[in-house]
């Protein structure tokens, strides 16, 4: 569980230095500085890692080579597995995924426990996280369907991360599929 130290932020940082603090307590904060005394990043200790205070959203449209055209909006119907869409955070640190979101429009038909879309987060060919979009967070199985899951997992900076939407069973076609990965830097 990520513990965001709001009380500590209100009173200032526990550490303000170039070096990584030793033996921090959960919720303590650290303002990391470089050799010129400039702030590099602001961190909090979650009990296992230093996580950046700010979240970094990475969103993307998920598209397929089949019957899709981009003209400022996504037009067409996704009826098969989408292409793998790469994303990166351009950082020297790893990533700590806090939440994943999937959104799509089901114009006709209904999603079900056997016929649905699955959002995959991969590093190369290895699947790291998934969202089974059998229904939205509000129970919707048709129309605008939005699904989110809390993750709480760290991954190294190396590798090729990607997102894709994969058919499970025979789901109805989806319009305008998109995904959002909310993450923090980790060290």
PDB file of C-alpha atoms in Angstrom:
ATOM      1  CA  UNK A   1       0.000   0.000   0.000  1.00  0.00           C
ATOM      2  CA  UNK A   2       1.303   3.444  -0.884  1.00  0.00           C
ATOM      3  CA  UNK A   3       1.269   5.755   2.081  1.00  0.00           C
ATOM      4  CA  UNK A   4       1.304   9.409   1.063  1.00  0.00           C
ATOM      5  CA  UNK A   5       2.670  11.443   3.976  1.00  0.00           C
ATOM      6  CA  UNK A   6       0.400  14.489   3.896  1.00  0.00           C
ATOM      7  CA  UNK A   7       1.168  15.423   7.491  1.00  0.00           C
ATOM      8  CA  UNK A   8       4.910  15.254   6.853  1.00  0.00           C
ATOM      9  CA  UNK A   9       4.540  17.467   3.772  1.00  0.00           C
ATOM     10  CA  UNK A  10       2.685  20.082   5.784  1.00  0.00           C
ATOM     11  CA  UNK A  11       5.602  20.344   8.211  1.00  0.00           C
ATOM     12  CA  UNK A  12       8.460  19.996   5.677  1.00  0.00           C
ATOM     13  CA  UNK A  13      10.685  17.144   4.546  1.00  0.00           C
ATOM     14  CA  UNK A  14      12.291  14.723   6.991  1.00  0.00           C
ATOM     15  CA  UNK A  15      15.455  14.600   4.853  1.00  0.00           C
ATOM     16  CA  UNK A  16      16.959  17.135   2.470  1.00  0.00           C
ATOM     17  CA  UNK A  17      20.216  15.772   1.057  1.00  0.00           C
ATOM     18  CA  UNK A  18      22.157  14.264  -1.867  1.00  0.00           C
ATOM     19  CA  UNK A  19      22.489  10.853  -0.238  1.00  0.00           C
ATOM     20  CA  UNK A  20      19.782   8.249   0.254  1.00  0.00           C
ATOM     21  CA  UNK A  21      18.541   8.331   3.872  1.00  0.00           C
ATOM     22  CA  UNK A  22      19.395   5.301   6.014  1.00  0.00           C
ATOM     23  CA  UNK A  23      16.707   3.460   8.041  1.00  0.00           C
ATOM     24  CA  UNK A  24      13.703   5.658   7.186  1.00  0.00           C
ATOM     25  CA  UNK A  25      10.288   5.076   8.718  1.00  0.00           C
ATOM     26  CA  UNK A  26       7.125   4.595   6.668  1.00  0.00           C
ATOM     27  CA  UNK A  27       5.801   7.947   5.492  1.00  0.00           C
ATOM     28  CA  UNK A  28       9.034   9.885   5.897  1.00  0.00           C
ATOM     29  CA  UNK A  29       9.914  12.254   3.069  1.00  0.00           C
ATOM     30  CA  UNK A  30      13.172  13.083   1.324  1.00  0.00           C
ATOM     31  CA  UNK A  31      14.052  15.960  -0.962  1.00  0.00           C
ATOM     32  CA  UNK A  32      16.906  14.593  -3.097  1.00  0.00           C
ATOM     33  CA  UNK A  33      19.478  17.148  -4.230  1.00  0.00           C
ATOM     34  CA  UNK A  34      22.308  17.041  -6.762  1.00  0.00           C
ATOM     35  CA  UNK A  35      25.889  18.289  -6.300  1.00  0.00           C
ATOM     36  CA  UNK A  36      24.730  21.836  -7.200  1.00  0.00           C
ATOM     37  CA  UNK A  37      22.116  21.685  -4.420  1.00  0.00           C
ATOM     38  CA  UNK A  38      19.281  21.603  -6.981  1.00  0.00           C
ATOM     39  CA  UNK A  39      16.250  19.429  -6.243  1.00  0.00           C
ATOM     40  CA  UNK A  40      16.387  16.183  -8.253  1.00  0.00           C
ATOM     41  CA  UNK A  41      13.190  14.573  -6.981  1.00  0.00           C
ATOM     42  CA  UNK A  42      10.941  14.490  -3.930  1.00  0.00           C
ATOM     43  CA  UNK A  43      10.330  11.069  -2.402  1.00  0.00           C
ATOM     44  CA  UNK A  44       8.409   9.290   0.350  1.00  0.00           C
ATOM     45  CA  UNK A  45       9.232   5.944   1.980  1.00  0.00           C
ATOM     46  CA  UNK A  46       6.467   3.320   1.643  1.00  0.00           C
ATOM     47  CA  UNK A  47       8.213   0.734   3.806  1.00  0.00           C
ATOM     48  CA  UNK A  48      10.057  -0.939   0.919  1.00  0.00           C
ATOM     49  CA  UNK A  49      11.089   1.777  -1.550  1.00  0.00           C
ATOM     50  CA  UNK A  50      11.458   5.495  -2.038  1.00  0.00           C
ATOM     51  CA  UNK A  51       8.558   6.555  -4.303  1.00  0.00           C
ATOM     52  CA  UNK A  52       8.214   9.913  -6.044  1.00  0.00           C
ATOM     53  CA  UNK A  53       5.628  12.189  -4.459  1.00  0.00           C
ATOM     54  CA  UNK A  54       4.162  13.018  -7.860  1.00  0.00           C
ATOM     55  CA  UNK A  55       2.318  10.465  -9.958  1.00  0.00           C
ATOM     56  CA  UNK A  56       3.150  10.225 -13.626  1.00  0.00           C
ATOM     57  CA  UNK A  57       0.156   9.426 -15.843  1.00  0.00           C
ATOM     58  CA  UNK A  58       0.825   7.715 -19.157  1.00  0.00           C
ATOM     59  CA  UNK A  59      -2.174   7.446 -21.424  1.00  0.00           C
ATOM     60  CA  UNK A  60      -2.606   6.081 -24.909  1.00  0.00           C
ATOM     61  CA  UNK A  61      -5.177   5.215 -27.508  1.00  0.00           C
ATOM     62  CA  UNK A  62      -5.145   1.504 -28.266  1.00  0.00           C
ATOM     63  CA  UNK A  63      -5.473   0.911 -31.978  1.00  0.00           C
ATOM     64  CA  UNK A  64      -5.572  -1.952 -34.413  1.00  0.00           C
ATOM     65  CA  UNK A  65      -4.561  -2.057 -38.046  1.00  0.00           C
ATOM     66  CA  UNK A  66      -8.083  -3.208 -38.888  1.00  0.00           C
ATOM     67  CA  UNK A  67     -10.672  -0.618 -39.958  1.00  0.00           C
ATOM     68  CA  UNK A  68      -9.292   2.227 -37.831  1.00  0.00           C
ATOM     69  CA  UNK A  69      -8.542   5.751 -39.026  1.00  0.00           C
ATOM     70  CA  UNK A  70      -7.195   8.593 -36.942  1.00  0.00           C
ATOM     71  CA  UNK A  71      -8.656  12.034 -37.698  1.00  0.00           C
ATOM     72  CA  UNK A  72      -8.251  13.795 -34.350  1.00  0.00           C
ATOM     73  CA  UNK A  73     -10.544  11.118 -32.902  1.00  0.00           C
ATOM     74  CA  UNK A  74     -10.598   7.371 -33.218  1.00  0.00           C
ATOM     75  CA  UNK A  75     -13.086   6.327 -35.880  1.00  0.00           C
ATOM     76  CA  UNK A  76     -13.977   2.732 -36.507  1.00  0.00           C
ATOM     77  CA  UNK A  77     -14.510  -0.407 -34.524  1.00  0.00           C
ATOM     78  CA  UNK A  78     -11.851  -2.523 -32.856  1.00  0.00           C
ATOM     79  CA  UNK A  79     -12.820  -6.116 -33.485  1.00  0.00           C
ATOM     80  CA  UNK A  80      -9.548  -7.891 -32.770  1.00  0.00           C
ATOM     81  CA  UNK A  81      -6.493  -7.647 -30.548  1.00  0.00           C
ATOM     82  CA  UNK A  82      -4.859  -4.198 -30.762  1.00  0.00           C
ATOM     83  CA  UNK A  83      -1.286  -3.417 -31.591  1.00  0.00           C
ATOM     84  CA  UNK A  84       1.138  -3.210 -28.673  1.00  0.00           C
ATOM     85  CA  UNK A  85       1.533   0.480 -27.865  1.00  0.00           C
ATOM     86  CA  UNK A  86       4.936   1.259 -26.296  1.00  0.00           C
ATOM     87  CA  UNK A  87       5.268   3.766 -23.472  1.00  0.00           C
ATOM     88  CA  UNK A  88       8.159   5.005 -21.383  1.00  0.00           C
ATOM     89  CA  UNK A  89       8.846   7.467 -18.606  1.00  0.00           C
ATOM     90  CA  UNK A  90      12.332   8.499 -19.804  1.00  0.00           C
ATOM     91  CA  UNK A  91      13.820   8.120 -16.366  1.00  0.00           C
ATOM     92  CA  UNK A  92      16.877   6.734 -14.675  1.00  0.00           C
ATOM     93  CA  UNK A  93      14.552   5.171 -12.087  1.00  0.00           C
ATOM     94  CA  UNK A  94      12.195   2.229 -12.132  1.00  0.00           C
ATOM     95  CA  UNK A  95       8.423   2.597 -12.104  1.00  0.00           C
ATOM     96  CA  UNK A  96       5.907   1.846  -9.377  1.00  0.00           C
ATOM     97  CA  UNK A  97       2.486   1.312 -10.951  1.00  0.00           C
ATOM     98  CA  UNK A  98      -0.258   2.591  -8.663  1.00  0.00           C
ATOM     99  CA  UNK A  99      -3.299   2.182 -10.917  1.00  0.00           C
ATOM    100  CA  UNK A 100      -4.373   1.045 -14.380  1.00  0.00           C
ATOM    101  CA  UNK A 101      -7.438   2.301 -16.232  1.00  0.00           C
ATOM    102  CA  UNK A 102      -9.181   1.062 -19.390  1.00  0.00           C
ATOM    103  CA  UNK A 103     -11.979   2.854 -21.203  1.00  0.00           C
ATOM    104  CA  UNK A 104     -13.896   1.801 -24.295  1.00  0.00           C
ATOM    105  CA  UNK A 105     -17.239   2.288 -25.955  1.00  0.00           C
ATOM    106  CA  UNK A 106     -19.349  -0.785 -26.649  1.00  0.00           C
ATOM    107  CA  UNK A 107     -21.901   0.486 -29.222  1.00  0.00           C
ATOM    108  CA  UNK A 108     -23.886  -2.754 -29.383  1.00  0.00           C
ATOM    109  CA  UNK A 109     -23.906  -6.054 -27.546  1.00  0.00           C
ATOM    110  CA  UNK A 110     -22.751  -6.638 -23.982  1.00  0.00           C
ATOM    111  CA  UNK A 111     -19.552  -7.655 -22.262  1.00  0.00           C
ATOM    112  CA  UNK A 112     -19.748 -10.754 -20.068  1.00  0.00           C
ATOM    113  CA  UNK A 113     -17.585 -13.008 -17.882  1.00  0.00           C
ATOM    114  CA  UNK A 114     -16.745 -15.137 -20.943  1.00  0.00           C
ATOM    115  CA  UNK A 115     -16.744 -12.494 -23.725  1.00  0.00           C
ATOM    116  CA  UNK A 116     -14.689  -9.461 -22.759  1.00  0.00           C
ATOM    117  CA  UNK A 117     -11.603  -7.357 -23.482  1.00  0.00           C
ATOM    118  CA  UNK A 118      -8.387  -7.693 -21.459  1.00  0.00           C
ATOM    119  CA  UNK A 119      -5.892  -4.831 -21.104  1.00  0.00           C
ATOM    120  CA  UNK A 120      -2.311  -6.110 -20.888  1.00  0.00           C
ATOM    121  CA  UNK A 121       0.728  -4.290 -19.523  1.00  0.00           C
ATOM    122  CA  UNK A 122       3.808  -6.075 -20.827  1.00  0.00           C
ATOM    123  CA  UNK A 123       7.576  -5.794 -20.664  1.00  0.00           C
ATOM    124  CA  UNK A 124       8.732  -7.401 -23.897  1.00  0.00           C
ATOM    125  CA  UNK A 125       6.805 -10.665 -24.139  1.00  0.00           C
ATOM    126  CA  UNK A 126       6.172 -10.933 -20.375  1.00  0.00           C
ATOM    127  CA  UNK A 127       2.719  -9.909 -19.115  1.00  0.00           C
ATOM    128  CA  UNK A 128       3.073  -7.896 -15.894  1.00  0.00           C
ATOM    129  CA  UNK A 129      -0.481  -6.721 -15.149  1.00  0.00           C
ATOM    130  CA  UNK A 130      -3.942  -7.167 -16.635  1.00  0.00           C
ATOM    131  CA  UNK A 131      -7.428  -5.697 -16.400  1.00  0.00           C
ATOM    132  CA  UNK A 132     -10.337  -7.943 -17.368  1.00  0.00           C
ATOM    133  CA  UNK A 133     -12.932  -5.553 -18.772  1.00  0.00           C
ATOM    134  CA  UNK A 134     -16.013  -7.729 -18.203  1.00  0.00           C
ATOM    135  CA  UNK A 135     -17.924  -4.700 -16.918  1.00  0.00           C
ATOM    136  CA  UNK A 136     -17.127  -1.152 -15.918  1.00  0.00           C
ATOM    137  CA  UNK A 137     -16.530  -0.015 -12.350  1.00  0.00           C
ATOM    138  CA  UNK A 138     -20.199   1.015 -12.306  1.00  0.00           C
ATOM    139  CA  UNK A 139     -21.385  -2.374 -13.657  1.00  0.00           C
ATOM    140  CA  UNK A 140     -21.911  -1.159 -17.249  1.00  0.00           C
ATOM    141  CA  UNK A 141     -21.501  -3.861 -19.912  1.00  0.00           C
ATOM    142  CA  UNK A 142     -22.464  -1.692 -22.896  1.00  0.00           C
ATOM    143  CA  UNK A 143     -22.095   1.978 -23.814  1.00  0.00           C
ATOM    144  CA  UNK A 144     -19.211   3.799 -22.123  1.00  0.00           C
ATOM    145  CA  UNK A 145     -17.310   1.229 -20.064  1.00  0.00           C
ATOM    146  CA  UNK A 146     -14.535   2.352 -17.710  1.00  0.00           C
ATOM    147  CA  UNK A 147     -12.577  -0.064 -15.548  1.00  0.00           C
ATOM    148  CA  UNK A 148      -9.765   0.625 -13.092  1.00  0.00           C
ATOM    149  CA  UNK A 149      -7.625  -1.502 -10.805  1.00  0.00           C
ATOM    150  CA  UNK A 150      -5.136  -0.612  -8.085  1.00  0.00           C
ATOM    151  CA  UNK A 151      -1.776  -2.264  -8.681  1.00  0.00           C
ATOM    152  CA  UNK A 152       1.034  -1.335  -6.243  1.00  0.00           C
ATOM    153  CA  UNK A 153       3.963  -3.063  -7.997  1.00  0.00           C
ATOM    154  CA  UNK A 154       7.524  -1.993  -8.874  1.00  0.00           C
ATOM    155  CA  UNK A 155       9.277  -2.676 -12.169  1.00  0.00           C
ATOM    156  CA  UNK A 156      12.823  -1.892 -13.345  1.00  0.00           C
ATOM    157  CA  UNK A 157      13.598   0.975 -15.729  1.00  0.00           C
ATOM    158  CA  UNK A 158      14.931  -1.481 -18.278  1.00  0.00           C
ATOM    159  CA  UNK A 159      12.845  -3.176 -20.916  1.00  0.00           C
ATOM    160  CA  UNK A 160      10.175  -2.307 -23.429  1.00  0.00           C
ATOM    161  CA  UNK A 161       6.837  -1.619 -21.748  1.00  0.00           C
ATOM    162  CA  UNK A 162       3.672  -1.788 -23.824  1.00  0.00           C
ATOM    163  CA  UNK A 163      -0.111  -1.830 -23.554  1.00  0.00           C
ATOM    164  CA  UNK A 164      -2.528  -3.819 -25.678  1.00  0.00           C
ATOM    165  CA  UNK A 165      -6.182  -4.810 -25.666  1.00  0.00           C
ATOM    166  CA  UNK A 166      -6.799  -8.528 -26.233  1.00  0.00           C
ATOM    167  CA  UNK A 167     -10.026 -10.375 -27.014  1.00  0.00           C
ATOM    168  CA  UNK A 168     -11.230 -12.984 -24.561  1.00  0.00           C
ATOM    169  CA  UNK A 169     -13.940 -15.197 -26.060  1.00  0.00           C
ATOM    170  CA  UNK A 170     -16.044 -13.252 -28.574  1.00  0.00           C
ATOM    171  CA  UNK A 171     -16.560  -9.770 -27.083  1.00  0.00           C
ATOM    172  CA  UNK A 172     -18.546  -7.089 -28.876  1.00  0.00           C
ATOM    173  CA  UNK A 173     -16.545  -4.597 -30.929  1.00  0.00           C
ATOM    174  CA  UNK A 174     -15.150  -1.583 -29.070  1.00  0.00           C
ATOM    175  CA  UNK A 175     -14.836   2.039 -30.167  1.00  0.00           C
ATOM    176  CA  UNK A 176     -12.219   4.500 -28.924  1.00  0.00           C
ATOM    177  CA  UNK A 177     -10.349   2.171 -26.569  1.00  0.00           C
ATOM    178  CA  UNK A 178      -7.860   3.976 -24.353  1.00  0.00           C
ATOM    179  CA  UNK A 179      -5.720   3.176 -21.344  1.00  0.00           C
ATOM    180  CA  UNK A 180      -4.028   5.093 -18.564  1.00  0.00           C
ATOM    181  CA  UNK A 181      -1.194   3.871 -16.378  1.00  0.00           C
ATOM    182  CA  UNK A 182      -0.634   5.900 -13.213  1.00  0.00           C
ATOM    183  CA  UNK A 183       2.837   5.407 -11.798  1.00  0.00           C
ATOM    184  CA  UNK A 184       5.499   6.864  -9.578  1.00  0.00           C
ATOM    185  CA  UNK A 185       9.254   6.738  -9.914  1.00  0.00           C
ATOM    186  CA  UNK A 186      10.896   4.199  -7.622  1.00  0.00           C
ATOM    187  CA  UNK A 187      14.432   3.895  -6.290  1.00  0.00           C
TER     188      UNK A 187
END
